[in-house]
Each structure stands twice: as C-alpha cells, then as structure tokens.
Short mmCIF file of C-alpha atoms in Angstrom, two decimals:
data_model
loop_
_atom_site.label_atom_id
_atom_site.label_comp_id
_atom_site.label_asym_id
_atom_site.label_seq_id
_atom_site.Cartn_x
_atom_site.Cartn_y
_atom_site.Cartn_z
CA SER X 30 4.52 43.36 10.12
CA ALA X 31 1.48 41.11 9.81
CA ARG X 32 0.05 43.30 7.05
CA TYR X 33 3.29 43.19 5.05
CA HIS X 34 3.54 39.39 5.20
CA TYR X 35 -0.14 38.97 4.43
CA GLN X 36 -0.06 41.26 1.38
CA ARG X 37 3.09 39.56 0.08
CA SER X 38 1.46 36.15 0.55
CA LEU X 39 -1.35 37.24 -1.77
CA ILE X 40 1.20 38.11 -4.45
CA TYR X 41 3.02 34.80 -4.03
CA SER X 42 -0.27 32.92 -4.13
CA SER X 43 -1.33 34.65 -7.36
CA GLN X 44 2.03 33.58 -8.83
CA LYS X 45 1.47 30.00 -7.57
CA LYS X 46 4.55 30.28 -5.37
CA TYR X 47 2.80 28.34 -2.64
CA ALA X 48 5.77 27.59 -0.38
CA GLU X 49 6.58 31.29 -0.13
CA ALA X 50 2.91 32.17 0.34
CA LEU X 51 2.57 29.64 3.17
CA SER X 52 5.66 30.98 4.90
CA ASP X 53 4.37 34.55 4.75
CA LEU X 54 0.88 33.57 5.88
CA SER X 55 2.27 31.71 8.88
CA SER X 56 4.35 34.77 9.77
CA ALA X 57 1.34 37.03 9.32
CA ILE X 58 -0.81 34.83 11.61
CA ASP X 59 1.95 34.74 14.26
CA GLN X 60 2.22 38.53 14.12
CA GLY X 61 -1.49 39.20 14.54
CA GLN X 62 -3.18 38.91 11.14
CA PRO X 63 -6.94 38.49 11.79
CA ALA X 64 -7.63 34.78 12.04
CA ALA X 65 -10.61 34.86 9.68
CA SER X 66 -8.48 35.93 6.70
CA GLY X 67 -5.13 34.41 7.72
CA TYR X 68 -6.38 30.88 8.40
CA ARG X 69 -8.85 31.05 5.51
CA ASP X 70 -6.19 31.88 2.95
CA ARG X 71 -3.71 29.34 4.32
CA ALA X 72 -6.46 26.69 4.23
CA LYS X 73 -7.07 27.41 0.55
CA ILE X 74 -3.39 26.89 -0.26
CA TYR X 75 -3.23 23.65 1.72
CA ARG X 76 -6.38 22.57 -0.14
CA THR X 77 -4.75 23.35 -3.50
CA LEU X 78 -1.68 21.34 -2.48
CA GLY X 79 -3.79 18.38 -1.35
CA LYS X 80 -2.73 18.74 2.29
CA HIS X 81 -6.24 18.14 3.54
CA GLN X 82 -5.66 17.64 7.26
CA LEU X 83 -3.83 20.95 7.45
CA ALA X 84 -6.47 22.62 5.28
CA LEU X 85 -9.26 21.28 7.47
CA GLY X 86 -7.55 22.53 10.63
CA ASP X 87 -7.19 26.02 9.22
CA TYR X 88 -10.75 26.09 7.85
CA ARG X 89 -12.05 25.15 11.30
CA ALA X 90 -9.89 27.82 12.92
CA ALA X 91 -11.19 30.47 10.52
CA ALA X 92 -14.78 29.29 11.06
CA LYS X 93 -14.56 30.19 14.76
CA HIS X 94 -14.29 33.86 13.81
CA LYS X 95 -16.45 36.24 11.82
CA ARG X 96 -17.24 34.68 8.46
CA SER X 97 -18.39 36.06 5.14
CA GLU X 98 -21.09 34.46 3.01
CA ASN X 99 -18.48 33.32 0.48
CA PHE X 100 -16.37 31.74 3.21
CA ILE X 101 -19.35 29.81 4.58
CA ILE X 102 -20.11 28.35 1.15
CA ASP X 103 -16.44 27.58 0.46
CA TYR X 104 -16.03 25.94 3.88
CA ALA X 105 -19.24 23.92 3.65
CA SER X 106 -18.40 22.73 0.13
CA TYR X 107 -14.95 21.64 1.31
CA LEU X 108 -16.49 19.68 4.17
CA GLU X 109 -18.79 18.01 1.65
CA GLU X 110 -15.81 17.23 -0.57
CA ARG X 111 -14.12 15.55 2.42
CA GLU X 112 -17.41 13.66 3.09
CA LEU X 113 -17.86 15.34 6.47
CA HIS X 114 -21.57 15.71 5.89
CA ASP X 115 -22.78 16.50 9.40
CA GLU X 116 -20.28 19.37 9.63
CA SER X 117 -21.14 20.56 6.12
CA ASN X 118 -24.86 20.64 6.86
CA SER X 119 -24.20 22.44 10.16
CA ALA X 120 -22.04 25.03 8.39
CA TYR X 121 -24.83 25.79 5.93
CA GLU X 122 -27.45 25.85 8.69
CA LEU X 123 -25.41 28.26 10.82
CA GLY X 124 -24.70 30.39 7.76
CA ALA X 125 -28.41 30.65 6.99
CA LEU X 126 -29.06 31.70 10.59
CA ASN X 127 -26.27 34.30 10.60
CA TYR X 128 -27.19 35.64 7.14
CA PRO X 129 -30.99 35.28 6.98
CA ASN X 130 -31.18 37.45 3.84
CA SER X 131 -28.53 35.53 1.91
CA ILE X 132 -30.20 33.89 -1.07
CA HIS X 133 -26.83 32.46 -2.10
CA ILE X 134 -26.35 30.47 1.13
CA LYS X 135 -29.95 29.23 1.06
CA LEU X 136 -29.67 28.05 -2.54
CA GLU X 137 -26.35 26.32 -1.92
CA TRP X 138 -27.69 24.62 1.21
CA VAL X 139 -30.79 23.32 -0.55
CA GLN X 140 -28.73 22.01 -3.49
CA TYR X 141 -26.39 20.31 -1.02
CA LEU X 142 -29.37 18.57 0.60
CA MET X 143 -30.63 17.48 -2.81
CA ARG X 144 -27.22 16.02 -3.69
CA GLN X 145 -27.32 14.08 -0.43
CA GLY X 146 -30.77 12.70 -1.24
CA LYS X 147 -32.43 14.63 1.61
CA ASN X 148 -35.38 15.58 -0.53
CA GLU X 149 -37.90 16.09 2.27
CA GLN X 150 -35.65 18.51 4.16
CA ALA X 151 -34.92 20.36 0.92
CA LEU X 152 -38.65 20.58 0.15
CA THR X 153 -39.42 21.98 3.60
CA LEU X 154 -36.77 24.69 3.25
CA LEU X 155 -37.75 25.56 -0.32
CA GLU X 156 -41.41 25.95 0.57
CA GLN X 157 -40.37 28.25 3.42
CA TYR X 158 -37.87 30.25 1.37
CA SER X 159 -40.07 30.65 -1.71
CA GLU X 160 -42.92 31.94 0.44
CA ALA X 161 -40.74 34.64 2.01
CA ALA X 162 -38.65 35.68 -1.01
CA ALA X 163 -39.26 38.91 -2.90
CA PHE X 164 -38.16 37.15 -6.10
CA LYS X 165 -39.20 33.53 -5.86
CA THR X 166 -38.21 32.04 -9.22
CA GLU X 167 -34.83 30.59 -8.17
CA PHE X 168 -36.45 28.76 -5.27
CA LEU X 169 -39.46 27.69 -7.35
CA LEU X 170 -37.21 26.08 -9.97
CA LEU X 171 -35.55 23.96 -7.30
CA LEU X 172 -38.91 23.29 -5.66
CA ALA X 173 -40.23 21.92 -8.95
CA GLU X 174 -37.17 19.68 -9.24
CA CYS X 175 -37.74 18.38 -5.71
CA TYR X 176 -41.40 17.68 -6.44
CA GLN X 177 -40.42 15.83 -9.61
CA ARG X 178 -38.01 13.66 -7.63
CA ALA X 179 -40.85 12.88 -5.23
CA GLU X 180 -43.08 12.05 -8.22
CA GLN X 181 -45.42 14.91 -7.36
CA ASP X 182 -45.81 16.08 -10.95
CA ASP X 183 -48.83 18.32 -10.37
CA SER X 184 -47.02 20.24 -7.64
CA ALA X 185 -43.94 20.52 -9.86
CA ALA X 186 -46.02 21.94 -12.71
CA LYS X 187 -47.70 24.39 -10.34
CA SER X 188 -44.32 25.67 -9.09
CA LEU X 189 -43.06 26.17 -12.65
CA ASN X 190 -46.24 28.01 -13.65
CA GLN X 191 -45.89 30.24 -10.60
CA ALA X 192 -42.27 30.97 -11.56
CA LEU X 193 -43.31 31.77 -15.14
CA ASP X 194 -46.06 34.11 -13.95
CA GLU X 195 -43.56 35.92 -11.75
CA CYS X 196 -41.03 36.36 -14.57
CA ASP X 197 -43.75 37.59 -16.93
CA ALA X 198 -44.96 40.06 -14.31
CA PHE X 199 -41.46 41.51 -13.85
CA LEU X 200 -40.90 41.66 -17.62
CA GLY X 201 -44.26 43.37 -18.03
CA LYS X 202 -42.99 46.21 -15.86
CA LYS X 203 -39.52 46.43 -17.39
CA ASP X 204 -37.75 44.24 -19.92
CA ARG X 205 -34.69 43.28 -17.89
CA LEU X 206 -32.28 40.67 -19.20
CA ILE X 207 -31.92 38.90 -15.87
CA HIS X 208 -35.62 38.16 -15.86
CA ARG X 209 -35.41 36.85 -19.43
CA TYR X 210 -32.63 34.54 -18.29
CA TYR X 211 -34.76 33.21 -15.44
CA ARG X 212 -37.77 32.84 -17.71
CA ALA X 213 -35.61 30.83 -20.09
CA ARG X 214 -34.71 28.52 -17.22
CA VAL X 215 -38.39 28.03 -16.46
CA TYR X 216 -39.18 27.36 -20.14
CA ALA X 217 -36.32 24.85 -20.29
CA GLN X 218 -37.57 23.00 -17.22
CA GLN X 219 -41.05 22.91 -18.79
CA GLY X 220 -39.61 21.46 -21.99
CA ARG X 221 -40.47 24.60 -24.00
CA LEU X 222 -37.05 24.69 -25.64
CA ASP X 223 -37.77 27.06 -28.55
CA GLU X 224 -39.05 29.72 -26.17
CA ALA X 225 -36.08 29.20 -23.86
CA ILE X 226 -33.63 29.58 -26.75
CA ALA X 227 -35.35 32.78 -27.93
CA ASP X 228 -34.97 34.41 -24.51
CA LEU X 229 -31.37 33.24 -24.13
CA ASN X 230 -30.42 34.50 -27.58
CA ARG X 231 -31.80 37.91 -26.66
CA VAL X 232 -29.67 38.00 -23.52
CA VAL X 233 -26.49 36.76 -25.21
CA GLU X 234 -26.87 39.32 -28.02
CA ILE X 235 -26.50 42.09 -25.46
CA ILE X 236 -24.25 40.37 -22.88
CA PRO X 237 -22.16 37.84 -24.84
CA LYS X 238 -19.98 37.11 -21.77
CA PHE X 239 -22.92 36.07 -19.56
CA LYS X 240 -21.35 32.66 -18.88
CA ASP X 241 -24.31 30.92 -17.22
CA CYS X 242 -26.60 32.06 -20.01
CA VAL X 243 -24.26 30.92 -22.78
CA GLU X 244 -23.75 27.52 -21.13
CA LEU X 245 -27.49 27.04 -20.66
CA ARG X 246 -28.19 28.00 -24.27
CA ASP X 247 -25.54 25.60 -25.57
CA ARG X 248 -26.92 22.79 -23.43
CA ILE X 249 -30.49 23.42 -24.61
CA LEU X 250 -29.41 23.67 -28.25
CA LEU X 251 -27.66 20.32 -27.94
CA GLU X 252 -30.79 18.76 -26.45
CA HIS X 253 -33.03 20.47 -29.01
CA ASN X 254 -30.94 19.30 -31.96
CA SER X 255 -30.83 15.73 -30.65
CA LYS X 256 -34.64 15.65 -30.68
CA ASN X 257 -34.91 16.89 -34.28
#
C-alpha cells in the first residue's frame, strides 16, 4: 500500500539508504500517497544526492498542493540556492499570504531580501510587520540592520531602543529567559557587550543546550576579548 511504502521510505532515508528510499517513495506516489508529502520527501533525497533537476521537479509538484510553513521555507531556500530568485521571492510572498500569522516565514523572507540587496523592500515589510506584531523585537532588530545599511543611523538607534524598551517591559512583568535572550541580542547590536554577555550567561546557566544562545555568547566573547 502507499502507506507501507511511504513509512518504509522514511526508515530507509534515516539509514541513508537513498536508493531504497527513492524506490519506495516512487511506489508510494504511484499508489496514492498525498503529493505534498510524497513529492516533498523525494525532492529532499534528490537534493541530498545532488540531482537538482529531479529535486526541483518534485519540489514544484509538492508546491502545487497544501504546504506547511516549514515546506515553504525549505522550498524557497532551495530555489535561492539554485539562484531562481524570482521563484524564491514568489514562494515567500505566497507563503506570507497563506500564513499571515507566521513570524517564521516573514523573518525568513525579509532576510532573503536583505541577502539579495533589496533593502528598500525589506524595510517596507519590516516597518509593516513590526507595527502589527505583538512581540516586535525580532523585526526591530532586522529593521535596525536595514537602517544601518541605508546609513540611517538615527532610525537604527531608535529601532534598537524600542526593542530594548519592549524587552525590559516584558521582563518587568515576568523574568523569562527568552526575553533575556532577545535583550542580549539588542545589547549586542548596540555594542553593549558586557550587558549582553550577562544576560546570555543567565540563560545558558539554566538552559545549557540553548544552541542559538550559546553560539551568540561565544561570538560576543570572541569579539569582546579581541577588543581588550
């Protein structure tokens, strides 16, 4: 059955037995496995094997059906990797329309635009998103970076101060580690490295496997030590 072949393909894939996984996925698709998952998973294997034309065909087939937030980001990033920038931008744009509450898609789209040097479009989106967001700090950090690229230093500083005020307000209500992490990011972007390190140390003490926090702390420590 389609389900049997699909489930076995997942096992083969986890064991890096890609030829067997591809065979089972093809059988599953032929026997009625939903296209969104069947083509998506086969595309990922083709991508791993460097068979990019086949991967692209399967990604496009999967994209015609119902898509998850993670698929949209994976698909758009693959299109960027293949330098298909119009398609990549369109995938992000459609994803943002289909998932208007997805912070993840919005952040990934804006960062894509920044990588492509489309600073004005990124600024427009960030101003819109930061205005509407319940928690604005992630958008404000990127907004400050965009302003800095545009040599609008006063606007960048204003965005960072707004982000810091928001983090402080949340921490004033309840001392949550996630808000300390975001405040550390604001401090770091402001060049206040000692304060950033203090917040990050507090987080890592309690959650030593918080990967993003550990990596940020190590990067700041390296920069801090190089200045002293």
